[in-house]
PDB file of C-alpha atoms in Angstrom:
ATOM      1  CA  UNK A1019       0.000   0.000   0.000  1.00 42.00           C
ATOM      2  CA  UNK A1020       1.567   3.344  -0.980  1.00 42.00           C
ATOM      3  CA  UNK A1021       0.830   7.033  -0.816  1.00 38.00           C
ATOM      4  CA  UNK A1022       1.377   8.654  -4.242  1.00 40.00           C
ATOM      5  CA  UNK A1023       4.296  11.033  -4.618  1.00 37.00           C
ATOM      6  CA  UNK A1024       7.948  10.976  -3.727  1.00 43.00           C
ATOM      7  CA  UNK A1025       7.896  12.068  -0.088  1.00 60.00           C
ATOM      8  CA  UNK A1026      10.760  11.428   2.244  1.00 88.00           C
ATOM      9  CA  UNK A1027      10.189   9.402   5.403  1.00 92.00           C
ATOM     10  CA  UNK A1028      10.194  12.625   7.423  1.00 91.00           C
ATOM     11  CA  UNK A1029       7.635  14.310   5.197  1.00 92.00           C
ATOM     12  CA  UNK A1030       5.448  11.217   5.191  1.00 93.00           C
ATOM     13  CA  UNK A1031       5.503  11.004   8.991  1.00 94.00           C
ATOM     14  CA  UNK A1032       4.905  14.719   9.655  1.00 94.00           C
ATOM     15  CA  UNK A1033       2.016  14.730   7.172  1.00 94.00           C
ATOM     16  CA  UNK A1034      -0.173  13.344   9.987  1.00 95.00           C
ATOM     17  CA  UNK A1035       0.972  15.875  12.591  1.00 95.00           C
ATOM     18  CA  UNK A1036      -1.451  18.655  13.569  1.00 95.00           C
ATOM     19  CA  UNK A1037       1.537  21.019  13.241  1.00 95.00           C
ATOM     20  CA  UNK A1038       4.289  19.546  11.032  1.00 95.00           C
ATOM     21  CA  UNK A1039       6.744  22.339  11.905  1.00 94.00           C
ATOM     22  CA  UNK A1040       6.263  21.679  15.622  1.00 93.00           C
ATOM     23  CA  UNK A1041       6.921  17.982  14.975  1.00 93.00           C
ATOM     24  CA  UNK A1042      10.185  18.775  13.177  1.00 91.00           C
ATOM     25  CA  UNK A1043      11.118  21.133  16.029  1.00 91.00           C
ATOM     26  CA  UNK A1044      10.518  18.361  18.578  1.00 90.00           C
ATOM     27  CA  UNK A1045      12.727  15.970  16.638  1.00 89.00           C
ATOM     28  CA  UNK A1046      15.517  18.534  16.516  1.00 85.00           C
ATOM     29  CA  UNK A1047      15.314  19.837  20.087  1.00 87.00           C
ATOM     30  CA  UNK A1048      13.857  17.061  22.204  1.00 82.00           C
ATOM     31  CA  UNK A1049      16.794  15.419  24.011  1.00 80.00           C
ATOM     32  CA  UNK A1050      15.253  12.006  23.326  1.00 82.00           C
ATOM     33  CA  UNK A1051      14.866  12.764  19.594  1.00 85.00           C
ATOM     34  CA  UNK A1052      11.192  11.774  19.549  1.00 90.00           C
ATOM     35  CA  UNK A1053       7.849  13.373  18.763  1.00 92.00           C
ATOM     36  CA  UNK A1054       4.236  12.330  19.343  1.00 93.00           C
ATOM     37  CA  UNK A1055       2.221  11.611  16.208  1.00 96.00           C
ATOM     38  CA  UNK A1056      -1.459  10.709  15.965  1.00 97.00           C
ATOM     39  CA  UNK A1057      -2.340   7.243  14.751  1.00 97.00           C
ATOM     40  CA  UNK A1058      -5.454   6.589  12.693  1.00 96.00           C
ATOM     41  CA  UNK A1059      -4.929   9.154   9.937  1.00 94.00           C
ATOM     42  CA  UNK A1060      -2.672   7.424   7.416  1.00 94.00           C
ATOM     43  CA  UNK A1061      -1.706   4.447   9.567  1.00 97.00           C
ATOM     44  CA  UNK A1062      -2.461   2.465  12.698  1.00 98.00           C
ATOM     45  CA  UNK A1063       0.092   0.551  14.742  1.00 98.00           C
ATOM     46  CA  UNK A1064      -0.333  -3.027  15.951  1.00 97.00           C
ATOM     47  CA  UNK A1065       1.852  -3.606  19.014  1.00 96.00           C
ATOM     48  CA  UNK A1066       3.143  -7.115  19.664  1.00 95.00           C
ATOM     49  CA  UNK A1067       5.109  -8.509  22.613  1.00 94.00           C
ATOM     50  CA  UNK A1068       8.849  -8.477  21.853  1.00 92.00           C
ATOM     51  CA  UNK A1069       9.541 -12.178  21.322  1.00 93.00           C
ATOM     52  CA  UNK A1070       6.522 -12.648  19.058  1.00 94.00           C
ATOM     53  CA  UNK A1071       7.202  -9.321  17.328  1.00 95.00           C
ATOM     54  CA  UNK A1072      10.788 -10.201  16.429  1.00 96.00           C
ATOM     55  CA  UNK A1073       9.767 -13.640  15.177  1.00 96.00           C
ATOM     56  CA  UNK A1074       6.963 -12.024  13.149  1.00 96.00           C
ATOM     57  CA  UNK A1075       9.398  -9.540  11.604  1.00 97.00           C
ATOM     58  CA  UNK A1076      11.684 -12.437  10.603  1.00 96.00           C
ATOM     59  CA  UNK A1077       8.765 -14.186   8.887  1.00 96.00           C
ATOM     60  CA  UNK A1078       7.692 -10.959   7.153  1.00 97.00           C
ATOM     61  CA  UNK A1079      11.246 -10.407   5.899  1.00 94.00           C
ATOM     62  CA  UNK A1080      11.115 -13.827   4.241  1.00 94.00           C
ATOM     63  CA  UNK A1081       7.706 -13.128   2.662  1.00 92.00           C
ATOM     64  CA  UNK A1082       7.988  -9.519   1.541  1.00 91.00           C
ATOM     65  CA  UNK A1083      10.603  -7.499  -0.251  1.00 89.00           C
ATOM     66  CA  UNK A1084      10.031  -4.820   2.363  1.00 91.00           C
ATOM     67  CA  UNK A1085       7.501  -4.709   5.215  1.00 95.00           C
ATOM     68  CA  UNK A1086       6.038  -1.434   6.378  1.00 96.00           C
ATOM     69  CA  UNK A1087       7.640   0.573   9.181  1.00 96.00           C
ATOM     70  CA  UNK A1088       8.358  -1.201  12.467  1.00 96.00           C
ATOM     71  CA  UNK A1089       9.235   0.407  15.804  1.00 96.00           C
ATOM     72  CA  UNK A1090      10.826  -1.216  18.844  1.00 94.00           C
ATOM     73  CA  UNK A1091      10.585   0.201  22.354  1.00 92.00           C
ATOM     74  CA  UNK A1092      13.420   0.447  24.847  1.00 86.00           C
ATOM     75  CA  UNK A1093      14.581  -3.090  25.582  1.00 87.00           C
ATOM     76  CA  UNK A1094      12.662  -4.508  22.610  1.00 89.00           C
ATOM     77  CA  UNK A1095       9.804  -5.575  24.895  1.00 94.00           C
ATOM     78  CA  UNK A1096       7.262  -4.447  22.280  1.00 95.00           C
ATOM     79  CA  UNK A1097       7.313  -3.976  18.499  1.00 97.00           C
ATOM     80  CA  UNK A1098       4.894  -1.770  16.590  1.00 97.00           C
ATOM     81  CA  UNK A1099       3.941  -2.652  13.013  1.00 98.00           C
ATOM     82  CA  UNK A1100       2.492   0.148  10.874  1.00 98.00           C
ATOM     83  CA  UNK A1101      -0.664  -1.021   9.100  1.00 97.00           C
ATOM     84  CA  UNK A1102      -3.443   0.774   7.165  1.00 97.00           C
ATOM     85  CA  UNK A1103      -5.619   3.203   9.124  1.00 97.00           C
ATOM     86  CA  UNK A1104      -8.704   1.504  10.559  1.00 96.00           C
ATOM     87  CA  UNK A1105      -6.960  -1.828  11.183  1.00 96.00           C
ATOM     88  CA  UNK A1106      -6.640  -1.370  14.954  1.00 95.00           C
ATOM     89  CA  UNK A1107     -10.391  -0.939  15.459  1.00 92.00           C
ATOM     90  CA  UNK A1108     -11.100  -4.218  13.629  1.00 91.00           C
ATOM     91  CA  UNK A1109      -8.219  -6.281  15.038  1.00 89.00           C
ATOM     92  CA  UNK A1110      -9.071  -9.112  17.380  1.00 83.00           C
ATOM     93  CA  UNK A1111      -6.073 -10.886  18.824  1.00 73.00           C
ATOM     94  CA  UNK A1112      -4.902 -11.893  22.252  1.00 74.00           C
ATOM     95  CA  UNK A1113      -1.841 -10.008  23.432  1.00 83.00           C
ATOM     96  CA  UNK A1114      -1.872  -7.580  20.495  1.00 92.00           C
ATOM     97  CA  UNK A1115      -2.635  -3.949  21.225  1.00 94.00           C
ATOM     98  CA  UNK A1116      -3.801  -1.514  18.607  1.00 95.00           C
ATOM     99  CA  UNK A1117      -3.125   2.192  18.282  1.00 96.00           C
ATOM    100  CA  UNK A1118      -5.632   3.814  15.973  1.00 96.00           C
ATOM    101  CA  UNK A1119      -7.737   6.949  15.785  1.00 96.00           C
ATOM    102  CA  UNK A1120      -7.595   8.884  19.053  1.00 96.00           C
ATOM    103  CA  UNK A1121      -4.193   7.521  20.116  1.00 97.00           C
ATOM    104  CA  UNK A1122      -0.684   8.899  19.819  1.00 97.00           C
ATOM    105  CA  UNK A1123       2.589   7.134  19.087  1.00 95.00           C
ATOM    106  CA  UNK A1124       6.094   8.102  20.202  1.00 93.00           C
ATOM    107  CA  UNK A1125       8.059   8.298  16.956  1.00 93.00           C
ATOM    108  CA  UNK A1126      11.818   8.832  16.601  1.00 93.00           C
ATOM    109  CA  UNK A1127      13.309  10.798  13.747  1.00 91.00           C
ATOM    110  CA  UNK A1128      13.867   8.363  10.842  1.00 89.00           C
ATOM    111  CA  UNK A1129      17.394   7.039  10.738  1.00 78.00           C
ATOM    112  CA  UNK A1130      18.578   8.558  14.023  1.00 78.00           C
ATOM    113  CA  UNK A1131      19.443   6.600  17.120  1.00 70.00           C
ATOM    114  CA  UNK A1132      17.523   7.583  20.257  1.00 75.00           C
ATOM    115  CA  UNK A1133      17.695   6.546  23.867  1.00 71.00           C
ATOM    116  CA  UNK A1134      14.436   4.638  23.703  1.00 83.00           C
ATOM    117  CA  UNK A1135      12.154   3.948  20.766  1.00 90.00           C
ATOM    118  CA  UNK A1136      13.947   3.042  17.548  1.00 92.00           C
ATOM    119  CA  UNK A1137      13.140   2.041  14.004  1.00 93.00           C
ATOM    120  CA  UNK A1138      13.713  -1.579  13.010  1.00 94.00           C
ATOM    121  CA  UNK A1139      12.237  -0.802   9.579  1.00 94.00           C
ATOM    122  CA  UNK A1140      12.372   2.899   8.710  1.00 93.00           C
ATOM    123  CA  UNK A1141       9.443   4.332   6.701  1.00 94.00           C
ATOM    124  CA  UNK A1142      10.286   4.420   2.998  1.00 92.00           C
ATOM    125  CA  UNK A1143       8.629   7.800   2.428  1.00 90.00           C
ATOM    126  CA  UNK A1144       6.250   6.253  -0.099  1.00 90.00           C
ATOM    127  CA  UNK A1145       3.662   5.199   2.458  1.00 92.00           C
ATOM    128  CA  UNK A1146       4.405   1.466   2.392  1.00 94.00           C
ATOM    129  CA  UNK A1147       2.483  -0.267   5.184  1.00 97.00           C
ATOM    130  CA  UNK A1148       2.259  -3.908   6.177  1.00 97.00           C
ATOM    131  CA  UNK A1149      -0.848  -5.651   4.873  1.00 96.00           C
ATOM    132  CA  UNK A1150      -2.764  -6.812   7.986  1.00 95.00           C
ATOM    133  CA  UNK A1151      -3.659 -10.156   6.372  1.00 95.00           C
ATOM    134  CA  UNK A1152       0.010 -10.887   5.678  1.00 96.00           C
ATOM    135  CA  UNK A1153       0.901  -9.680   9.177  1.00 96.00           C
ATOM    136  CA  UNK A1154      -1.639 -12.046  10.722  1.00 94.00           C
ATOM    137  CA  UNK A1155      -0.302 -15.005   8.737  1.00 94.00           C
ATOM    138  CA  UNK A1156       3.252 -14.071   9.740  1.00 96.00           C
ATOM    139  CA  UNK A1157       2.167 -13.857  13.388  1.00 94.00           C
ATOM    140  CA  UNK A1158       0.689 -17.387  13.248  1.00 93.00           C
ATOM    141  CA  UNK A1159       3.888 -18.759  11.732  1.00 94.00           C
ATOM    142  CA  UNK A1160       5.996 -16.809  14.250  1.00 94.00           C
ATOM    143  CA  UNK A1161       3.932 -18.066  17.201  1.00 91.00           C
ATOM    144  CA  UNK A1162       4.440 -21.649  16.026  1.00 92.00           C
ATOM    145  CA  UNK A1163       8.202 -21.037  15.779  1.00 88.00           C
ATOM    146  CA  UNK A1164       8.377 -19.455  19.237  1.00 84.00           C
ATOM    147  CA  UNK A1165       6.465 -22.344  20.812  1.00 83.00           C
ATOM    148  CA  UNK A1166       8.502 -24.879  18.795  1.00 77.00           C
ATOM    149  CA  UNK A1167      11.746 -23.378  20.095  1.00 75.00           C
ATOM    150  CA  UNK A1168      10.533 -23.667  23.666  1.00 67.00           C
ATOM    151  CA  UNK A1169       9.940 -19.923  24.022  1.00 55.00           C
ATOM    152  CA  UNK A1170       6.961 -18.309  25.577  1.00 52.00           C
ATOM    153  CA  UNK A1171       4.337 -16.517  23.602  1.00 45.00           C
ATOM    154  CA  UNK A1172       4.198 -13.391  25.773  1.00 46.00           C
TER     155      UNK A1172
END
């Protein structure tokens, strides 16, 4: 899924901000290098527990040339997969949280290291998002791998 035009990752991300200039200012001056952006406009975020999230990302990498953006929190305890807007309100899944309309996401500047949240897959600037059907299939495969390796599905 792509947004037409040749926007950079920064421009694509700030396009959802109520005040794009304020978002850029936060990225430049916030000591953590993060800004808050509203979910539910161009994208939602499905948040998976770390172990399942990493296994899911591995499966996605084998299925897709490039998945949509993926964030990891400090310590990699949770991963956030960017999916089309509206997905979070329709998602039913144990242990998966959704951030959609009415929620905000802590987002680091693309390509910069921060002290907390970081990009595992940086936005491509074209609006590429992970298809929720493919994500769900990858999650099932990942859960089977985690259980098969003696891990816990957290």
